[in-house]
Coordinates of C-alpha atoms and ligand atoms in Angstrom, one line a residue:
M1 CA 99.8 132.2 105.1
N2 CA 103.0 131.3 102.4
R3 CA 103.5 127.7 101.6
R4 CA 107.2 127.7 103.6
T5 CA 105.7 129.2 107.3
F6 CA 102.8 126.6 105.9
I7 CA 105.3 123.3 105.8
K8 CA 107.4 124.8 109.0
G9 CA 103.3 125.1 110.4
A10 CA 103.0 121.2 109.1
I11 CA 105.9 119.3 110.4
A12 CA 105.7 121.6 114.0
L13 CA 102.4 119.6 114.5
A14 CA 103.3 116.6 112.9
A15 CA 106.2 116.4 115.9
T16 CA 103.7 118.2 118.5
A17 CA 101.0 114.7 116.9
W18 CA 103.7 112.1 117.8
A19 CA 104.2 113.7 120.9
N20 CA 101.0 113.0 121.8
P21 CA 98.9 110.6 119.3
M22 CA 94.7 112.5 120.6
I23 CA 95.7 115.5 118.4
V24 CA 93.9 114.9 115.1
I25 CA 96.3 117.1 112.6
D26 CA 95.5 118.2 109.1
A27 CA 98.3 118.6 107.6
A28 CA 97.8 117.8 104.3
E29 CA 95.0 120.6 103.9
N30 CA 96.7 123.7 102.9
I31 CA 99.3 122.2 100.5
K32 CA 99.6 123.3 97.2
W33 CA 97.5 122.3 94.1
W34 CA 100.5 121.3 92.4
Q35 CA 102.0 118.8 95.4
R36 CA 99.2 117.7 95.8
K37 CA 98.3 115.0 92.5
P38 CA 101.6 114.2 90.1
V39 CA 102.1 116.3 86.8
Y40 CA 102.5 114.0 83.6
Q41 CA 105.3 114.3 81.3
I42 CA 104.2 114.4 77.4
Y43 CA 106.8 114.3 74.8
P44 CA 104.5 115.9 71.9
K45 CA 106.4 114.6 69.2
S46 CA 105.6 110.7 70.3
F47 CA 102.2 111.4 71.7
L48 CA 99.3 111.1 69.2
D49 CA 98.9 111.9 66.1
T50 CA 96.1 113.0 64.8
T51 CA 96.7 113.9 60.6
G52 CA 98.9 110.9 59.9
K53 CA 102.0 112.6 58.7
G54 CA 104.0 110.1 61.7
T55 CA 104.5 113.3 64.5
G56 CA 102.3 114.1 67.3
D57 CA 100.5 116.8 67.8
L58 CA 97.9 119.2 70.0
R59 CA 95.3 117.8 69.0
G60 CA 96.9 114.1 70.0
V61 CA 96.9 115.2 74.0
I62 CA 93.6 116.9 74.1
S63 CA 92.3 113.8 73.0
K64 CA 93.5 111.8 75.5
L65 CA 93.4 114.1 78.5
D66 CA 90.5 111.9 80.2
Y67 CA 93.2 109.3 80.1
I68 CA 96.2 111.2 82.1
K69 CA 93.6 112.3 84.4
S70 CA 92.6 108.8 85.5
L71 CA 96.4 108.9 86.3
G72 CA 95.4 111.6 89.3
A73 CA 98.1 114.2 87.4
G74 CA 97.1 117.7 87.8
A75 CA 99.4 118.6 85.7
I76 CA 101.0 117.8 82.0
W77 CA 104.3 118.9 81.6
L78 CA 104.9 119.4 77.8
T79 CA 108.3 119.6 76.4
P80 CA 108.7 122.2 74.0
I81 CA 106.5 122.4 71.0
Y82 CA 107.5 126.4 69.6
P83 CA 108.2 126.7 66.0
S84 CA 112.2 124.9 65.7
P85 CA 114.2 123.7 63.0
M86 CA 113.7 120.3 65.5
V87 CA 117.6 119.6 65.3
D88 CA 117.5 118.6 69.6
N89 CA 112.9 117.8 68.4
G90 CA 112.1 121.2 70.0
Y91 CA 115.0 122.5 72.0
D92 CA 116.4 125.1 69.6
I93 CA 113.6 127.2 69.5
S94 CA 113.0 129.9 66.7
D95 CA 110.0 131.9 67.7
Y96 CA 109.5 132.3 71.6
T97 CA 105.4 132.8 71.5
A98 CA 103.8 130.6 68.7
I99 CA 103.4 127.0 67.8
N100 CA 105.3 125.1 66.1
P101 CA 103.3 123.6 63.1
L102 CA 103.9 120.3 63.7
F103 CA 102.6 120.2 67.0
G104 CA 98.9 122.3 65.9
T105 CA 98.1 125.6 65.9
L106 CA 97.8 128.8 68.9
D107 CA 94.1 128.2 68.5
D108 CA 94.2 123.8 69.5
F109 CA 97.2 125.0 72.9
D110 CA 94.0 127.7 74.3
E111 CA 91.9 124.7 73.2
L112 CA 94.5 122.5 74.7
V113 CA 94.7 124.2 78.1
A114 CA 90.6 125.2 78.2
E115 CA 90.2 121.4 78.2
A116 CA 92.8 120.9 80.6
K117 CA 91.3 123.2 83.4
A118 CA 87.9 121.8 83.1
R119 CA 89.7 118.4 83.8
D120 CA 91.2 119.9 86.9
I121 CA 94.2 119.9 84.7
R122 CA 96.7 122.5 84.2
I123 CA 99.2 122.7 81.0
V124 CA 103.2 123.5 82.3
M125 CA 105.7 124.8 79.4
D126 CA 109.1 124.1 79.0
L127 CA 111.1 127.5 78.8
V128 CA 114.1 126.7 77.3
F129 CA 116.2 130.1 77.9
N130 CA 119.8 129.4 77.5
H131 CA 119.9 129.0 74.1
S132 CA 117.8 129.8 71.1
S133 CA 118.1 127.8 67.4
D134 CA 120.6 129.4 65.6
Q135 CA 117.4 129.9 63.0
H136 CA 116.4 132.1 65.8
P137 CA 115.2 136.1 64.0
W138 CA 117.7 137.2 67.3
F139 CA 120.6 135.3 66.4
L140 CA 120.2 135.4 62.4
E141 CA 120.6 139.2 63.2
S142 CA 123.6 139.3 65.9
K143 CA 125.7 136.9 63.3
A144 CA 125.2 139.4 60.6
S145 CA 128.1 142.0 61.9
R146 CA 129.4 143.2 65.0
D147 CA 127.8 146.2 65.1
N148 CA 124.2 145.6 65.2
P149 CA 121.5 146.5 67.5
K150 CA 121.8 142.5 69.1
A151 CA 125.1 142.2 68.3
D152 CA 126.0 141.0 71.9
W153 CA 122.4 139.2 72.6
Y154 CA 124.8 135.8 72.0
I155 CA 128.3 134.7 73.3
W156 CA 131.2 135.9 70.3
R157 CA 134.8 136.0 71.2
D158 CA 138.1 136.3 68.8
E159 CA 139.8 132.8 70.7
K160 CA 138.0 129.2 71.4
T161 CA 138.8 127.7 74.4
N162 CA 139.4 123.2 74.5
W163 CA 135.4 123.3 76.1
R164 CA 133.0 120.2 74.5
S165 CA 129.5 120.4 73.5
I166 CA 127.3 118.2 76.2
F167 CA 126.4 116.5 72.4
G168 CA 130.1 116.2 71.2
G169 CA 132.3 118.4 68.9
S170 CA 133.9 121.8 70.3
A171 CA 131.7 124.4 71.9
W172 CA 132.7 127.1 69.6
Q173 CA 131.3 127.7 66.5
W174 CA 133.6 129.3 63.7
C175 CA 130.8 131.9 62.3
E176 CA 132.4 133.7 59.1
E177 CA 130.5 136.7 58.5
R178 CA 132.1 138.4 61.7
R179 CA 135.2 136.2 61.9
Q180 CA 134.6 135.2 65.3
Y181 CA 133.6 131.9 67.6
Y182 CA 129.9 132.0 69.0
L183 CA 129.7 129.5 72.5
H184 CA 127.3 126.6 71.6
T185 CA 126.2 124.0 75.3
F186 CA 124.4 121.8 73.2
A187 CA 124.3 121.0 69.4
T188 CA 126.3 123.8 67.0
Q189 CA 122.8 124.5 66.2
Q190 CA 121.9 126.1 69.5
P191 CA 124.0 129.1 69.8
D192 CA 123.9 130.4 74.1
L193 CA 122.0 133.8 74.5
N194 CA 124.3 136.3 76.4
W195 CA 122.0 136.9 79.8
E196 CA 124.2 139.7 80.7
N197 CA 122.6 141.7 78.5
P198 CA 119.4 143.1 80.0
A199 CA 117.5 143.4 76.9
V200 CA 118.1 139.5 76.2
R201 CA 116.8 138.6 79.9
R202 CA 113.8 141.3 79.0
A203 CA 112.6 139.2 76.3
L204 CA 113.0 135.9 78.1
Y205 CA 110.6 137.1 79.7
D206 CA 108.7 138.4 78.1
A207 CA 108.2 135.0 76.3
A208 CA 107.0 133.1 79.7
N209 CA 104.8 136.1 80.3
F210 CA 103.2 135.5 76.7
W211 CA 102.5 132.1 78.3
L212 CA 101.1 133.3 81.5
D213 CA 99.1 135.6 79.6
R214 CA 97.4 132.4 78.2
G215 CA 96.6 130.8 81.4
V216 CA 99.7 127.8 82.0
G217 CA 100.0 126.7 85.6
G218 CA 104.0 126.2 85.5
F219 CA 106.9 125.9 83.6
R220 CA 109.7 123.6 83.7
I221 CA 112.6 125.8 83.4
D222 CA 115.3 123.8 80.7
A223 CA 119.2 123.3 81.4
I224 CA 119.1 126.6 83.8
V225 CA 122.0 126.5 85.0
Y226 CA 124.4 127.5 82.1
I227 CA 123.3 131.2 81.9
K228 CA 125.6 132.3 84.2
K229 CA 129.1 132.1 82.0
P230 CA 132.7 133.0 83.5
A231 CA 134.4 136.8 83.5
L232 CA 137.3 135.4 81.6
F233 CA 137.4 132.1 78.7
V234 CA 140.1 129.9 79.7
D235 CA 141.4 126.3 78.5
G236 CA 140.0 124.1 81.6
K237 CA 141.5 121.0 82.6
P238 CA 142.0 118.5 79.5
D239 CA 140.7 115.4 79.6
S240 CA 142.2 112.3 77.4
D241 CA 140.8 113.8 74.3
G242 CA 142.7 116.9 75.0
T243 CA 139.2 118.4 75.6
C244 CA 137.2 119.7 78.5
S245 CA 133.5 119.7 79.1
V246 CA 131.7 123.2 79.0
H247 CA 129.5 121.4 81.9
N248 CA 132.6 121.8 84.8
M249 CA 133.3 124.6 83.3
T250 CA 130.1 127.0 83.2
A251 CA 127.2 125.0 85.1
A252 CA 125.7 126.5 88.2
L253 CA 128.1 129.4 88.6
P254 CA 128.2 131.9 91.4
G255 CA 126.1 135.1 90.1
I256 CA 123.3 132.5 88.1
L257 CA 120.7 132.9 91.4
D258 CA 121.1 137.2 90.8
F259 CA 119.3 136.1 87.3
L260 CA 117.3 134.0 88.0
H261 CA 115.9 135.6 91.5
E262 CA 114.8 138.6 88.4
F263 CA 113.0 135.8 86.9
K264 CA 111.0 134.8 90.0
R265 CA 110.3 138.9 90.0
E266 CA 109.6 139.7 86.3
V267 CA 107.5 136.5 85.4
C268 CA 106.6 133.9 88.7
D269 CA 105.5 135.9 91.6
G270 CA 102.0 137.3 92.1
H271 CA 100.7 134.4 90.5
D272 CA 99.6 131.0 91.0
I273 CA 102.1 128.5 89.1
F274 CA 104.7 126.4 90.0
T275 CA 108.3 126.1 88.5
V276 CA 111.1 123.8 88.1
G277 CA 114.2 123.7 87.1
E278 CA 116.2 121.5 85.2
A279 CA 119.8 122.1 86.9
N280 CA 122.1 118.8 86.6
S281 CA 124.9 119.3 89.1
V282 CA 123.7 121.4 91.8
K283 CA 123.9 119.7 95.1
P284 CA 121.1 118.0 97.3
E285 CA 123.0 120.2 100.1
D286 CA 122.5 123.3 97.7
L287 CA 119.7 123.1 97.3
P288 CA 117.7 125.6 100.0
Y289 CA 119.5 127.9 97.7
W290 CA 117.6 127.2 94.6
V291 CA 114.2 126.3 95.6
G292 CA 111.2 127.0 98.1
E293 CA 110.7 130.6 99.7
H294 CA 114.4 132.2 99.1
G295 CA 115.4 130.0 96.3
V296 CA 113.9 130.9 92.8
F297 CA 111.7 127.4 92.1
D298 CA 110.1 125.6 93.4
M299 CA 110.9 122.2 92.8
L300 CA 114.5 121.9 91.5
F301 CA 115.0 117.8 88.8
E302 CA 118.8 117.6 90.8
F303 CA 120.5 114.6 88.4
S304 CA 122.2 113.3 91.5
H305 CA 120.4 109.7 91.6
V306 CA 120.2 109.0 88.6
N307 CA 123.6 110.4 88.5
V308 CA 124.8 107.1 90.3
M309 CA 124.8 105.0 87.0
F310 CA 128.2 107.0 85.5
P311 CA 130.6 106.8 88.5
H312 CA 133.4 107.5 86.0
G313 CA 132.2 110.8 84.3
E314 CA 132.1 110.2 80.9
V315 CA 128.4 108.4 80.0
W316 CA 130.5 105.6 78.1
H317 CA 132.4 104.5 81.4
R318 CA 129.3 103.8 82.6
A319 CA 129.0 101.2 85.1
E320 CA 127.7 98.3 84.4
L321 CA 126.2 97.7 87.5
Y322 CA 125.4 100.8 89.9
K323 CA 125.5 100.9 93.9
L324 CA 122.3 100.5 95.4
S325 CA 123.1 102.4 98.3
D326 CA 124.6 105.1 96.3
F327 CA 121.6 105.9 94.5
K328 CA 119.3 105.2 97.4
Q329 CA 121.6 108.3 99.0
A330 CA 121.3 110.8 97.1
L331 CA 117.7 110.3 97.2
T332 CA 117.8 110.9 100.7
D333 CA 119.7 113.1 100.9
S334 CA 117.4 115.0 98.4
Q335 CA 114.7 114.3 100.5
R336 CA 116.4 115.7 103.5
A337 CA 117.6 118.9 102.0
T338 CA 114.3 119.3 100.7
R339 CA 112.3 118.4 104.2
D340 CA 111.1 122.8 104.2
T341 CA 110.5 123.4 100.7
W342 CA 109.7 119.8 98.2
Y343 CA 110.9 118.4 95.6
P344 CA 110.4 116.5 92.3
I345 CA 110.2 113.0 92.1
Y346 CA 111.2 111.5 88.9
F347 CA 113.3 108.2 87.4
E348 CA 111.9 109.3 83.6
N349 CA 112.1 111.9 81.2
H350 CA 112.8 112.2 77.9
D351 CA 116.1 112.4 78.2
K352 CA 116.4 109.0 80.0
P353 CA 116.4 105.0 79.3
R354 CA 112.9 103.2 80.9
S355 CA 113.5 102.4 84.5
V356 CA 112.8 99.5 83.9
N357 CA 116.1 98.3 82.6
N358 CA 117.8 101.4 83.9
F359 CA 118.0 100.4 87.8
F360 CA 117.1 97.0 87.8
P361 CA 119.7 93.8 86.1
A362 CA 119.6 93.2 82.7
G363 CA 116.6 89.6 82.8
T364 CA 114.6 91.4 85.3
D365 CA 110.4 91.5 85.0
R366 CA 109.4 94.1 83.5
I367 CA 106.2 94.5 85.3
L368 CA 107.2 93.6 88.1
A369 CA 110.5 96.7 87.6
A370 CA 107.9 98.7 86.5
K371 CA 105.6 98.4 89.6
A372 CA 108.2 98.8 91.8
M373 CA 109.4 101.8 91.4
A374 CA 105.8 102.8 91.1
M375 CA 105.7 102.3 94.4
I376 CA 108.4 104.8 95.2
L377 CA 108.2 106.8 92.9
L378 CA 104.4 107.4 93.8
T379 CA 105.3 106.9 98.1
L380 CA 108.4 109.8 98.5
R381 CA 107.8 113.1 99.2
G382 CA 107.1 116.0 96.6
T383 CA 105.3 115.9 93.4
P384 CA 105.8 112.6 91.1
F385 CA 106.6 113.2 87.9
I386 CA 105.3 110.5 85.4
Y387 CA 106.9 110.4 82.1
Q388 CA 104.2 109.3 79.3
G389 CA 104.6 105.4 78.8
E390 CA 106.5 104.6 82.6
E391 CA 102.7 103.9 83.7
L392 CA 102.6 101.4 80.9
G393 CA 105.7 100.0 81.7
L394 CA 107.6 100.3 78.4
S395 CA 111.4 99.3 78.2
N396 CA 114.4 100.3 76.2
V397 CA 114.8 99.4 72.5
A398 CA 117.8 98.7 71.2
F399 CA 118.2 99.3 67.1
D400 CA 121.1 97.8 65.4
S401 CA 123.3 100.6 64.0
I402 CA 123.8 104.4 65.1
D403 CA 121.6 105.0 61.5
A404 CA 118.8 104.1 62.6
Y405 CA 119.3 107.0 66.3
D406 CA 117.4 110.2 65.9
D407 CA 119.0 111.4 69.2
V408 CA 121.7 114.1 67.9
S409 CA 122.8 113.3 71.8
S410 CA 123.5 109.4 71.4
R411 CA 125.3 110.5 67.7
G412 CA 127.4 113.1 69.0
Q413 CA 128.5 110.8 72.6
Y414 CA 128.8 107.9 69.8
D415 CA 131.8 109.5 67.9
M416 CA 132.9 110.6 71.2
A417 CA 133.2 107.1 72.7
R418 CA 134.6 105.5 69.4
A419 CA 137.4 108.5 69.4
D420 CA 137.8 107.0 72.6
G421 CA 138.9 103.6 71.7
L422 CA 135.7 101.7 72.5
S423 CA 135.0 99.0 68.8
D424 CA 131.4 99.9 67.2
K425 CA 130.1 97.2 69.0
Q426 CA 130.8 98.4 71.7
A427 CA 129.8 102.0 71.4
L428 CA 126.4 100.7 70.3
R429 CA 126.2 98.6 73.3
F430 CA 126.1 101.9 75.4
V431 CA 123.8 103.5 72.4
H432 CA 121.3 101.0 73.5
R433 CA 121.7 101.2 76.9
F434 CA 121.6 105.6 77.4
S435 CA 120.2 106.7 74.2
R436 CA 117.9 109.6 75.3
D437 CA 115.5 107.9 71.5
N438 CA 114.8 105.0 74.3
A439 CA 112.2 106.5 76.0
R440 CA 110.9 109.0 73.0
T441 CA 109.6 105.9 70.6
P442 CA 106.0 106.4 70.4
M443 CA 103.2 106.1 72.7
Q444 CA 102.4 102.8 72.4
W445 CA 98.3 103.1 72.6
D446 CA 97.1 99.7 71.5
S447 CA 97.6 96.1 69.6
S448 CA 96.4 98.1 65.9
S449 CA 99.9 98.9 63.5
N450 CA 102.3 101.7 65.0
A451 CA 101.1 101.6 67.4
G452 CA 97.8 102.8 67.3
F453 CA 100.0 105.6 67.1
T454 CA 100.3 107.4 63.9
S455 CA 97.9 105.9 60.3
G456 CA 101.2 107.1 58.3
K457 CA 105.0 105.8 59.0
P458 CA 106.2 107.0 62.7
W459 CA 109.3 109.3 62.9
L460 CA 110.9 106.8 65.4
P461 CA 109.9 103.2 65.6
V462 CA 107.6 102.2 67.3
H463 CA 109.0 99.3 70.2
D464 CA 108.0 95.6 68.8
D465 CA 106.2 95.0 71.8
F466 CA 103.7 97.1 71.5
K467 CA 100.8 94.2 70.5
T468 CA 101.5 92.8 74.0
C469 CA 102.7 96.4 75.7
N470 CA 100.3 98.8 75.1
A471 CA 97.2 101.2 77.0
A472 CA 94.5 99.2 75.6
V473 CA 95.9 95.4 77.2
E474 CA 96.3 97.0 80.0
E475 CA 93.3 98.9 80.4
H476 CA 91.4 95.1 80.3
D477 CA 93.5 93.6 82.6
A478 CA 92.9 94.7 86.7
N479 CA 96.5 93.1 87.0
S480 CA 98.1 95.8 84.9
V481 CA 100.9 98.8 85.5
L482 CA 98.7 101.3 84.0
N483 CA 96.2 100.7 86.5
F484 CA 98.7 99.5 89.4
Y485 CA 99.5 103.4 88.8
R486 CA 95.7 104.7 89.2
R487 CA 95.2 102.7 92.0
L488 CA 98.3 103.7 93.6
S489 CA 98.3 107.3 92.5
A490 CA 94.3 107.6 94.6
F491 CA 95.8 106.6 97.0
R492 CA 99.3 108.8 97.4
N493 CA 96.9 111.9 96.5
A494 CA 94.3 110.9 98.8
S495 CA 97.2 110.4 101.8
D496 CA 97.9 112.7 104.3
V497 CA 101.2 111.0 105.4
L498 CA 101.7 110.1 102.1
L499 CA 101.5 113.8 101.3
S500 CA 103.1 115.4 103.9
G501 CA 104.5 113.3 106.4
D502 CA 108.5 112.5 107.2
Y503 CA 110.7 110.6 105.0
E504 CA 113.2 107.9 106.9
E505 CA 115.3 105.8 105.1
L506 CA 115.6 102.6 106.4
Y507 CA 119.4 100.0 106.6
H508 CA 121.2 102.0 104.6
D509 CA 123.4 99.3 103.5
S510 CA 122.0 96.6 101.6
E511 CA 123.0 97.1 98.3
E512 CA 119.3 94.5 98.0
L513 CA 116.6 96.6 99.4
Y514 CA 115.0 100.0 99.7
I515 CA 113.2 99.9 102.8
F516 CA 112.1 103.8 103.4
T517 CA 109.3 105.3 105.6
R518 CA 107.0 108.1 105.9
R519 CA 105.0 109.3 109.6
L520 CA 102.7 111.8 109.7
G521 CA 101.6 112.0 113.7
D522 CA 100.8 108.3 114.9
K523 CA 100.6 107.3 111.1
K524 CA 103.3 105.0 109.6
L525 CA 103.6 103.8 105.8
C526 CA 106.7 101.9 104.6
T527 CA 107.4 101.0 100.7
A528 CA 110.5 98.6 100.6
V529 CA 112.0 97.1 97.0
N530 CA 114.0 94.1 96.3
F531 CA 116.2 95.6 93.2
T532 CA 117.4 91.8 93.0
T533 CA 116.1 89.0 90.7
H534 CA 116.2 87.0 93.9
D535 CA 114.7 86.0 97.6
V536 CA 116.0 88.3 100.1
K537 CA 115.3 87.9 103.9
L538 CA 114.0 91.1 105.6
P539 CA 116.0 92.5 108.1
A540 CA 116.3 91.0 111.5
G541 CA 113.9 93.2 113.5
F542 CA 111.9 94.1 110.8
K543 CA 108.0 93.6 110.6
V544 CA 105.4 94.4 107.5
G545 CA 102.6 95.9 108.8
K546 CA 99.3 95.9 106.9
K547 CA 100.5 95.1 103.5
L548 CA 98.1 98.2 100.7
F549 CA 99.9 97.7 98.4
G550 CA 102.3 95.2 95.8
N551 CA 103.9 93.3 92.6
Y552 CA 102.6 89.8 94.1
R553 CA 99.5 88.9 95.0
D554 CA 100.3 86.6 98.6
E555 CA 102.9 87.4 100.7
K556 CA 105.9 85.9 102.5
N557 CA 107.7 87.4 104.6
Y558 CA 110.8 87.8 102.9
L559 CA 110.7 89.9 99.7
R560 CA 110.9 87.9 95.9
A561 CA 113.2 88.9 93.0
T562 CA 112.2 92.5 92.0
E563 CA 108.8 92.2 95.1
G564 CA 108.1 95.9 96.3
I565 CA 105.2 96.1 98.8
I566 CA 103.8 99.2 100.3
C567 CA 102.3 98.7 104.4
E568 CA 101.2 100.4 107.3
L569 CA 103.5 100.5 110.3
Ligands
LIG1 C1 117.9 119.8 78.6 C2 116.7 118.8 77.5 C3 117.0 117.7 77.0 C4 117.9 118.8 75.6 C5 118.8 120.2 76.7 C6 119.3 121.5 75.1 O1 118.9 119.2 79.0 O2 115.7 118.1 78.6 O3 116.7 117.3 76.2 O4 118.2 118.2 75.0 O5 118.6 120.5 78.1 O6 118.4 122.4 75.8

């Protein structure tokens, strides 16, 4: 039985059991391996350095597999580990079928796959197929002339448009050799591949199959909404600076799904793997075209719940405080749209700020906030994605000057914000709040120098709270965020209600509380979180049942600052 039929069957069964509580069902029994356990995301450069060079490596990941297993994870998504000039920390790939020596060797990789498998964990690779590095041999050949075999492997034009790249500056770069411009949706050093060319698509599918042959458990597919370009390259409606974001002109254009169905046929079909696409701009209502048996991926990272911070478009015009009801609506829409399919739940990744800063007012207690988000992450319907350090409650950093930031996107956005009239202080404040480096500071393992991340000089400074906030300290504290994650993850993985129960949001209009239930047959669980820093009364008529998890020890008939509970109703 395929997944869709199965899940539909499970839902029908659940409905029958609801009508007749005597029917005992175990809908969770047939859930796929990648639905059953969380995925742990690793940013290898910042995870653990075993050689003293200041950057993490694959042997560091191997040495922490038991730690990852202790979180109940069934897969590890590694951000790109391929050879790369590292302009965008690996998202600029110069060889799709090798390992960057910075991270180790193919032997290390094979060992990682095998050691992980021995712990029932699969390794998931990041496919960056919208663009390559400008140092990839394909691009070097393509740019050499207008009539070489790879001449149209990239997007070349005689004229440029007013499009602005996602990292800032024109999306077109002049190439003297060809006397033409090439398109780059992201950094100048990340030229976009031409998916209209079947030879390009074949080469990319072959690369993915290379990793399947090495036993990987799936793929996260990067920036996939941009692979289809418009038939005509024309100027877009200009913003105040006279440019127009490339995103507005190229994201999720008609025809993209044809390419992706081909990818599914040529790479995924027939393998026991999962795929999760990264798709900024796909709306929850479009999810059925993208995921599930009739879509192309098993899951899709859409951005609606994290984009609530940017109601005014550009990131530096962010909302001081986002509206909780917008956040809840986005999650509820996604949960509804994936009722018959599956959803990847995430609040953090290598591109986002730390959630204890992102979703709570300044001054919120870090530990309460981290546990509150864990309760949502691990009780929504779908596969939870835990980003390295999220399980420790790591928080944002605030470097003194823009020069201290490595992130190519933060630097570009800082420049754009300055050009848009923000002072240095204002632009830096926005960088502190939103920089991707917030999530990329070294993992905090223990209280020794550099948090035990490296014996050398870390490539990015370690957060200065590392002496008190690290895995070793949390290991020995029964009430730590880490141990809370472990208990909650074990609970989630064994709970048929959390694995396959229906989702329902309650009290939507509250701008203070997020309350939802999960129900399967006659079993019902409820998660409630107070997003404010003050006491909030529970809504009239709402009865807290038996408390199973919470970030305060005792119980009250209201929710205290940042209090979260999971209860049985
Ligand atoms: C995705 C990645 C991000 C990268 C970009 C370009 O959004 O998550 O880190 O910079 O694509 O590849």
